[in-house]
XYZ file of C-alpha atoms in Angstrom:
421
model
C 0.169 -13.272 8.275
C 1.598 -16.767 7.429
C -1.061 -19.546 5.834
C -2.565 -21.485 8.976
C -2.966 -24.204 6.494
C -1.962 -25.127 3.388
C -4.639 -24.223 0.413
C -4.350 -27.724 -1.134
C -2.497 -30.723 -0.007
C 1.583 -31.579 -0.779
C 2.602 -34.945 -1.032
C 6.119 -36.818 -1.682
C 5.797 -39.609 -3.725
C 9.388 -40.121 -4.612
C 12.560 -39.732 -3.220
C 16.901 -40.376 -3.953
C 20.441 -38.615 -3.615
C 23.537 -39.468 -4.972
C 26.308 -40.033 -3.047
C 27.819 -37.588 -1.018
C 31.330 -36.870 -1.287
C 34.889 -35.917 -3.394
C 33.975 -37.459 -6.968
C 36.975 -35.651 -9.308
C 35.538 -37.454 -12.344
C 31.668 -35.879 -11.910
C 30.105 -32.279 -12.357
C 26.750 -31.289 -10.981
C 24.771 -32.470 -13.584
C 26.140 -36.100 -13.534
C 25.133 -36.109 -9.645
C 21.797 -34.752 -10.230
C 21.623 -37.623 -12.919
C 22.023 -39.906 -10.102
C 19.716 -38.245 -7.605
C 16.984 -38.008 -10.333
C 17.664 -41.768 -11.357
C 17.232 -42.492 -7.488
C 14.603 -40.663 -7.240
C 12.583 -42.428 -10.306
C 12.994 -45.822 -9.090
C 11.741 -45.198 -5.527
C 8.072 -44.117 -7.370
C 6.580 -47.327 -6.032
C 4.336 -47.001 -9.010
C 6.233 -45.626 -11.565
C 5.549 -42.146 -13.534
C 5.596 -40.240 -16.613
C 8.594 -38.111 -16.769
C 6.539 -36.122 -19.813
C 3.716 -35.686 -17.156
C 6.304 -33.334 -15.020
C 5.378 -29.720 -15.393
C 8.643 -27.769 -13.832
C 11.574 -28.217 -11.981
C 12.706 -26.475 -8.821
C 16.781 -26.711 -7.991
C 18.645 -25.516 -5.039
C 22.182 -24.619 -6.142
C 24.008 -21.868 -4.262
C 27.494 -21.067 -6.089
C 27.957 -22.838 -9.405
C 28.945 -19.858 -10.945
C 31.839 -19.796 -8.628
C 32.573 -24.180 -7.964
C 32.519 -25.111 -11.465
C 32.411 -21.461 -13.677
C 29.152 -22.662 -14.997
C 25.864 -20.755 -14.162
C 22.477 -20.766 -15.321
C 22.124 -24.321 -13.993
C 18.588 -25.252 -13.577
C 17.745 -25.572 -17.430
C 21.023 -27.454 -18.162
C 20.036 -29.874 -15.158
C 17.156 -30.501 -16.760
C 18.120 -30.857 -20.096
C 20.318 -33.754 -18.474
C 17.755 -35.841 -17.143
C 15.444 -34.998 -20.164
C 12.721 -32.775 -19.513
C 13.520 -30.241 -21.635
C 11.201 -27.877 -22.001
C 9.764 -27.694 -18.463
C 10.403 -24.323 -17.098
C 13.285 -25.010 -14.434
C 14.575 -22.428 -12.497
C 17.260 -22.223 -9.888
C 17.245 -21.127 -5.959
C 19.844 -19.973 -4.094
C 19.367 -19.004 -0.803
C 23.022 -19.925 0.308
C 23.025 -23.132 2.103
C 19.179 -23.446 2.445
C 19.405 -23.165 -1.079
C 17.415 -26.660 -1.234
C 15.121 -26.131 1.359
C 13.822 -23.126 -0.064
C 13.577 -24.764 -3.377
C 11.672 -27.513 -2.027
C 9.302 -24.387 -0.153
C 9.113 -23.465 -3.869
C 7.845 -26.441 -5.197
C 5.383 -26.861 -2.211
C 3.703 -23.438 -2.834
C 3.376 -24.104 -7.060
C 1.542 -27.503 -6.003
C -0.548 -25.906 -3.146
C -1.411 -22.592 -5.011
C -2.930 -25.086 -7.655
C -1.046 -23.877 -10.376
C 1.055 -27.334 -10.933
C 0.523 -30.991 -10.138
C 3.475 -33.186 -10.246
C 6.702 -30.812 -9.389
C 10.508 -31.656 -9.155
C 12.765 -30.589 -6.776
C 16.426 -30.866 -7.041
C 19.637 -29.758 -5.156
C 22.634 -30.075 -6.602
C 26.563 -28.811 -6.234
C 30.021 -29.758 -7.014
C 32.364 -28.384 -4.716
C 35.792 -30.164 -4.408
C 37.320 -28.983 -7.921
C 38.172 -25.850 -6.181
C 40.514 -25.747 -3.759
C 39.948 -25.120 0.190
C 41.125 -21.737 0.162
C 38.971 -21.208 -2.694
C 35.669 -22.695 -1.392
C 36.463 -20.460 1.785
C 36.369 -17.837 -0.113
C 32.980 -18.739 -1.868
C 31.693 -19.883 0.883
C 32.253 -16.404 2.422
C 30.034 -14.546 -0.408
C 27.150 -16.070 2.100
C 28.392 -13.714 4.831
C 27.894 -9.562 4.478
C 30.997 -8.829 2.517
C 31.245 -5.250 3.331
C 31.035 -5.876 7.165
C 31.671 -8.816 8.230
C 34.757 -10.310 5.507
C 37.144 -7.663 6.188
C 37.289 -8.219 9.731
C 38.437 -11.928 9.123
C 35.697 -13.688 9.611
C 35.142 -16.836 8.155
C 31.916 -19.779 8.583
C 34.120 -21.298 11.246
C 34.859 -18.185 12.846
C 31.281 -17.048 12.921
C 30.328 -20.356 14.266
C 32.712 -20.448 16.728
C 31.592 -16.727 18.018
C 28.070 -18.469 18.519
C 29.606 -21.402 20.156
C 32.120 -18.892 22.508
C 29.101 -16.770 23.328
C 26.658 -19.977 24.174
C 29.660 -21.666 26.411
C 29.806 -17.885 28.636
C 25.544 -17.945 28.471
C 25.021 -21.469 29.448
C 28.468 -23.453 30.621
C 28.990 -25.626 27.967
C 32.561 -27.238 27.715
C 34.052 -27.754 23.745
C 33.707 -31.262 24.950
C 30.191 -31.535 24.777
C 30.164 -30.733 21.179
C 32.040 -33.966 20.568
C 29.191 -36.140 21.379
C 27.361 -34.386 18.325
C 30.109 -35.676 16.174
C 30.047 -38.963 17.678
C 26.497 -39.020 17.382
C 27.054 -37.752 13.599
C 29.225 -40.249 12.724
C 27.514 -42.753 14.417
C 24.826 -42.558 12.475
C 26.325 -42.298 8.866
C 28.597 -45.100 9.378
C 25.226 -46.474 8.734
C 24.108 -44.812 5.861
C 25.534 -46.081 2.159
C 25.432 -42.387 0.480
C 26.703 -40.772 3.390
C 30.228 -38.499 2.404
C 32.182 -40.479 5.825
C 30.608 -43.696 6.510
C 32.711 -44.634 9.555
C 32.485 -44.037 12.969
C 35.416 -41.713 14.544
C 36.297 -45.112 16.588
C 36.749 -46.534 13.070
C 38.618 -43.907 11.749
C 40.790 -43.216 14.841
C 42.138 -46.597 14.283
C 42.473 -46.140 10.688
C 45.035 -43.120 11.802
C 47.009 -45.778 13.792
C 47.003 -48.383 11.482
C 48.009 -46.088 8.876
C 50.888 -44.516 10.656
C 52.140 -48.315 12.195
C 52.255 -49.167 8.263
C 54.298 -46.399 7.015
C 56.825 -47.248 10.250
C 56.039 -44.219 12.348
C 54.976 -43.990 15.448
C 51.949 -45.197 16.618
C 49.672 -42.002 17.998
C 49.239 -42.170 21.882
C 45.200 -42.311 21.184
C 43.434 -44.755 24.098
C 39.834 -43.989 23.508
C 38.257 -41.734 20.879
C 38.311 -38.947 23.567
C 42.036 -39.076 23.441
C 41.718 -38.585 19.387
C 39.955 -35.413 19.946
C 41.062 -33.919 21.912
C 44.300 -34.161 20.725
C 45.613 -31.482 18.192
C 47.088 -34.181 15.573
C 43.845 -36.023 14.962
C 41.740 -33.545 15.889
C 43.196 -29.716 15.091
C 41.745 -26.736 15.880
C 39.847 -24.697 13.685
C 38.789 -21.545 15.537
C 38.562 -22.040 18.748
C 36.513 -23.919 20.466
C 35.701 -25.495 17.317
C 37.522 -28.763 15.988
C 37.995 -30.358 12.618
C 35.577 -32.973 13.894
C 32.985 -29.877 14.431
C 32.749 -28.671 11.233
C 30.794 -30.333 7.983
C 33.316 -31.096 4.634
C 33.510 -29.833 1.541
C 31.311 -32.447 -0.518
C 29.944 -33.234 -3.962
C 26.199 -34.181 -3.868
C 23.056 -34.432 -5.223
C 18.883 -35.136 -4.467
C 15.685 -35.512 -5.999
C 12.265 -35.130 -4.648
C 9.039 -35.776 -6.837
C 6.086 -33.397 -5.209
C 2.516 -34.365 -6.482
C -1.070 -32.999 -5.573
C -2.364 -35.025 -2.767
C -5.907 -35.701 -4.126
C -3.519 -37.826 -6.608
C -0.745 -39.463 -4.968
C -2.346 -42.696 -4.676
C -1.549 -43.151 -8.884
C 2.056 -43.323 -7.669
C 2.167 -44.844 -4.725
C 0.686 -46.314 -1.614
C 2.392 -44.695 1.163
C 3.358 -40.920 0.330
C 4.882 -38.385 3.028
C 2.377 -35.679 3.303
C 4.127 -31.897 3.867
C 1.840 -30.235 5.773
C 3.476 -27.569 7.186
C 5.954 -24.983 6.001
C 7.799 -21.879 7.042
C 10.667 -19.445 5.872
C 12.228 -16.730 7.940
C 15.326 -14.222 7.232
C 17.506 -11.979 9.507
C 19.932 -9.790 9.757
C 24.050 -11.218 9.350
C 25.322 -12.558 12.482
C 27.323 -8.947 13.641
C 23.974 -7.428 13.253
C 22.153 -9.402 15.632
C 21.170 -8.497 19.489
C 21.635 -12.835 20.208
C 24.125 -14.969 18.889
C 22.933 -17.611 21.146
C 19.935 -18.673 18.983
C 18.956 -18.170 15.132
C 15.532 -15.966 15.162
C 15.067 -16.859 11.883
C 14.648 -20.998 12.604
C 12.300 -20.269 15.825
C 9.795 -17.726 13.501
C 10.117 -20.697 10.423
C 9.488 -23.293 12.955
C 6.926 -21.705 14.457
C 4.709 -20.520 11.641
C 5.383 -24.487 9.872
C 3.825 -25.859 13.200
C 0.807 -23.337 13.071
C 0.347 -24.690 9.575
C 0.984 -28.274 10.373
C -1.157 -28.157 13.772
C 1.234 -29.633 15.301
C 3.768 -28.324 18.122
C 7.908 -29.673 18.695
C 6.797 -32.406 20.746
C 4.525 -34.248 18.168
C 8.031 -33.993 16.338
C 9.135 -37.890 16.229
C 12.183 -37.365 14.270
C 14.089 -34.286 12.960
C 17.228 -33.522 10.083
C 18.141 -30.140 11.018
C 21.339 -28.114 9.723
C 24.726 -29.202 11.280
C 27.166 -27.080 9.582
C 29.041 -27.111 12.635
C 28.054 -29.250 15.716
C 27.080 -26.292 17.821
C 24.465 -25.499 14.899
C 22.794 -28.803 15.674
C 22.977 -27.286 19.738
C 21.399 -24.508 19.062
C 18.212 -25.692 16.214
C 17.478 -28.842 18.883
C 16.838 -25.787 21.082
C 15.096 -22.956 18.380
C 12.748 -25.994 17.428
C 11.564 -26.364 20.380
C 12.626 -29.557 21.438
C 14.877 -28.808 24.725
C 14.889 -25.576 26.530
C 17.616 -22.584 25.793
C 20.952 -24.149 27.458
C 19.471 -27.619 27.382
C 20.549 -28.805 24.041
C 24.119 -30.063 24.712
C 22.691 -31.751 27.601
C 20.344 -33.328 25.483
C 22.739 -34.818 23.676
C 25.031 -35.804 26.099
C 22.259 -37.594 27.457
C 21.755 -39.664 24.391
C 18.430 -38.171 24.118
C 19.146 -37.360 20.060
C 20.823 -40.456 19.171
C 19.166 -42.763 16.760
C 17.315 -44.842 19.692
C 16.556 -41.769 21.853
C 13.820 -39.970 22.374
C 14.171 -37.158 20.120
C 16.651 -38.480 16.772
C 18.299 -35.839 15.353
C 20.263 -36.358 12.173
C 19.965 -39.940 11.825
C 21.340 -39.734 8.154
C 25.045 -38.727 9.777
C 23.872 -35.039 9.123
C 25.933 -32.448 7.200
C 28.323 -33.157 9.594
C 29.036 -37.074 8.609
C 26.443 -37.502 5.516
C 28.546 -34.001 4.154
C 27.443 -30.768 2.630
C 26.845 -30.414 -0.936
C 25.540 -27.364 0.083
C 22.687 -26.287 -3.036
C 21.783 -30.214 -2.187
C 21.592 -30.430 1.593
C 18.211 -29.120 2.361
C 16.300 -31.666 -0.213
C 18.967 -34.828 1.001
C 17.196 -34.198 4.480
C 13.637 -34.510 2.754
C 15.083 -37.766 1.222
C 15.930 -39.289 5.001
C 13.044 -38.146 6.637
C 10.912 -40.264 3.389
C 13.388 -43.073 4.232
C 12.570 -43.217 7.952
C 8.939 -42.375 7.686
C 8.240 -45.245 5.348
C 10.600 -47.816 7.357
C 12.954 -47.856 4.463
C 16.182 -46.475 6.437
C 18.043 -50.023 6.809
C 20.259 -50.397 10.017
C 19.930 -46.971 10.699
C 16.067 -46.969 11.151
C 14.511 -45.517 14.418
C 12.563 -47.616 16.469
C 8.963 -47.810 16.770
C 6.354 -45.171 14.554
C 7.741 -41.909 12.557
C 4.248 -40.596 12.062
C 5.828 -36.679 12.186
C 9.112 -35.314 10.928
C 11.186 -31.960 10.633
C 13.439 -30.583 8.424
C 15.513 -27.321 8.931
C 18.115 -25.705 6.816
C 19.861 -22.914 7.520
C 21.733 -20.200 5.205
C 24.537 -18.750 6.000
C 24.608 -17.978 9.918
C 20.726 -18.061 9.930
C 19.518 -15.178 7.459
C 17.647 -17.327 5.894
C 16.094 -20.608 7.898
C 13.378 -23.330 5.987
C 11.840 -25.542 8.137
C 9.081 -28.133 6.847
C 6.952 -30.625 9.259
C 6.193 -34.268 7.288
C 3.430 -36.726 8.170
C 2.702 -40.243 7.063
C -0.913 -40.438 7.357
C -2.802 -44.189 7.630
């Protein structure tokens, strides 16, 4: 039976990321340098770095993106706590939400009281048929590789099988990405800060410069749906569907509640968390919803007291834009078959009534993926504390979601965040 409360309160008293994107000069450890330097000067209080008693890092594949494993000691070695223990998570790509469960439980059990989480993961020195193939050591090798799969393949069987179950076109999965991008063109760390407007007319401009052809693109809807700016990846999936390859880093400091008010003034209380696993996708009696994100979600509410519509905002895992579909709907916010709808509607969009993903997502922010899970801790601290700059939702962000998702929802985190007065 999962915890109907937590044993001792969880609060974040300091938050920061790097900057998400293709940085050939940087490994992982220089980004989590930047995360944890982030990180230190949001503490509105300061801290003791000494006072730090271990450190928690989501990292799913170093071994295989930069040859180099055993990361968690040498990540803390580089920001100088050597000799904390610091171990390493990998849960795929909720490899950072699943650290950050881990750091929750050592502060709650009453074993620790100041904790730091990490993610971290350098992906871009490989190249894209290599970081396929990495990427596809997530999947069940011995069943589900060999028959060609790859993450957009999966993800597009989930997206062919919701389309037949509910009638959704592949259009409707561009307002995601416009949504997406919408949202990090307003956010400084995010991997694409533009808007696809933006960058359709960067295409044009671009090809009227090197004295070719201008494309035939009207409207954004023109750019993609059109195979030259926007090619198919596996059908019905687009380029604009699917989350980059990025570099990336975050930092989250955890303290005992009872004490956040020596750091700070305003922390972001966890009170609610949950972890779920499954079976791989060809396994699975529904590929139209991730049983392992509705259990998580629903034993993080039971522990927050809360239910989906005390939810104000929510980051939730947009590998693909039919992922984001499909959690809006396994959190409980919209019915099954309601969550295009949703956000064709504009109900998720920044100034809706349900923001999803108002970083840009891993869709626009990117996907470092050992790093994603704690980056969406980092924008729900940002938006809870009114610190989120142009991109800040309107009105009170009391309560706040996160949910990361490994692989094609084996393994789902979810954690519920209040700001209490």
């Amino acid at each position: 039976m999962p915890l109907t409360k937590l044993p001792r309160g969880v609060a974040i008293v300091g938050a920061g990321m790097s900057k998400f994107g293709a940085f050939a000069e940087k490994n992982s450890r220089d980004l989590f340098v930047e995360a944890y330097k982030s990180m230190s000067a949001s503490v509105d209080k300061g801290f003791d770095p000494a006072s730090i008693e271990a450190l928690y890092v989501g990292n799913f594949s170093s071994d295989q993106f930069e040859h180099q494993a055993h990361t968690a000691p040498l990540l803390a070695d580089a920001v100088g706590l050597t000799p904390i223990p610091a171990t390493r998570v990998e849960d795929a790509c909720a490899s950072g939400g699943v650290a950050l469960r881990q750091g929750v439980m050592a502060i709650a059990s009453g074993m620790m009281d100041i904790v730091l989480v990490g993610g971290a993961e350098k992906m871009t020195a490989l190249s894209t048929a290599a970081v396929t193939e990495a990427l596809a050591t997530a999947a069940d090798v011995p069943f589900e590789i060999p028959a060609g799969f790859t993450f957009p393949g999966f993800y597009a069987a989930i997206a062919s099988a919701y389309m037949h179950r509910y009638g959704m076109k592949p259009e409707h999965l561009m307002n995601v990405a416009i949504k997406n991008h919408d949202n990090a063109a307003l956010n400084p760390n995010a991997q694409f800060g533009v808007t696809i407007q933006k960058w359709m007319e960067g295409r044009i401009a671009a090809a009227i410069k090197k004295g070719k052809p201008a494309p035939n693109w009207s409207t954004i809807w023109d750019f993609l749906h059109d195979d030259g700016g926007n090619p198919l990846i596996a059908w019905p999936l687009r380029l604009f569907d699917c989350s980059p390859v990025s570099d990336g880093a975050a930092a989250l400091l955890l303290v005992a509640a009872d004490q956040a008010h020596h750091y700070t003034d305003h922390p972001i209380h966890i009170i609610g968390t949950g972890q779920a696993s499954d079976a791989a996708l060809h396994d699975r009696a529904e590929l139209t919803t991730l049983s392992a994100a509705k259990k998580a979600s629903a034993d993080a509410y039971a522990m927050a007291g809360v239910t989906a519509k005390d939810i104000r905002i929510a980051e939730v895992h947009d590998c693909f834009t039919i992922a984001e579909v499909i959690a809006s709907e396994d959190l409980g916010f919209f019915a099954p078959g309601e969550g295009f709808k949703a956000a064709e509607d504009g109900m998720t969009a920044r100034h809706g009534a349900k923001p999803i993903n108002t970083s840009g997502g891993l869709k626009a922010k990117g996907h470092p993926v050992g790093a994603s899970g704690v980056a969406q801790a980092v924008e729900v601290w940002k938006q809870m504390r009114g610190e989120a700059g142009e991109r800040q939702v309107p009105g009170d962000v009391p309560l706040a979601l996160t949910h990361n998702v490994g692989a094609t929802g084996s393994t789902c985190v979810v954690h519920v965040y209040e700001r209490k007065s």
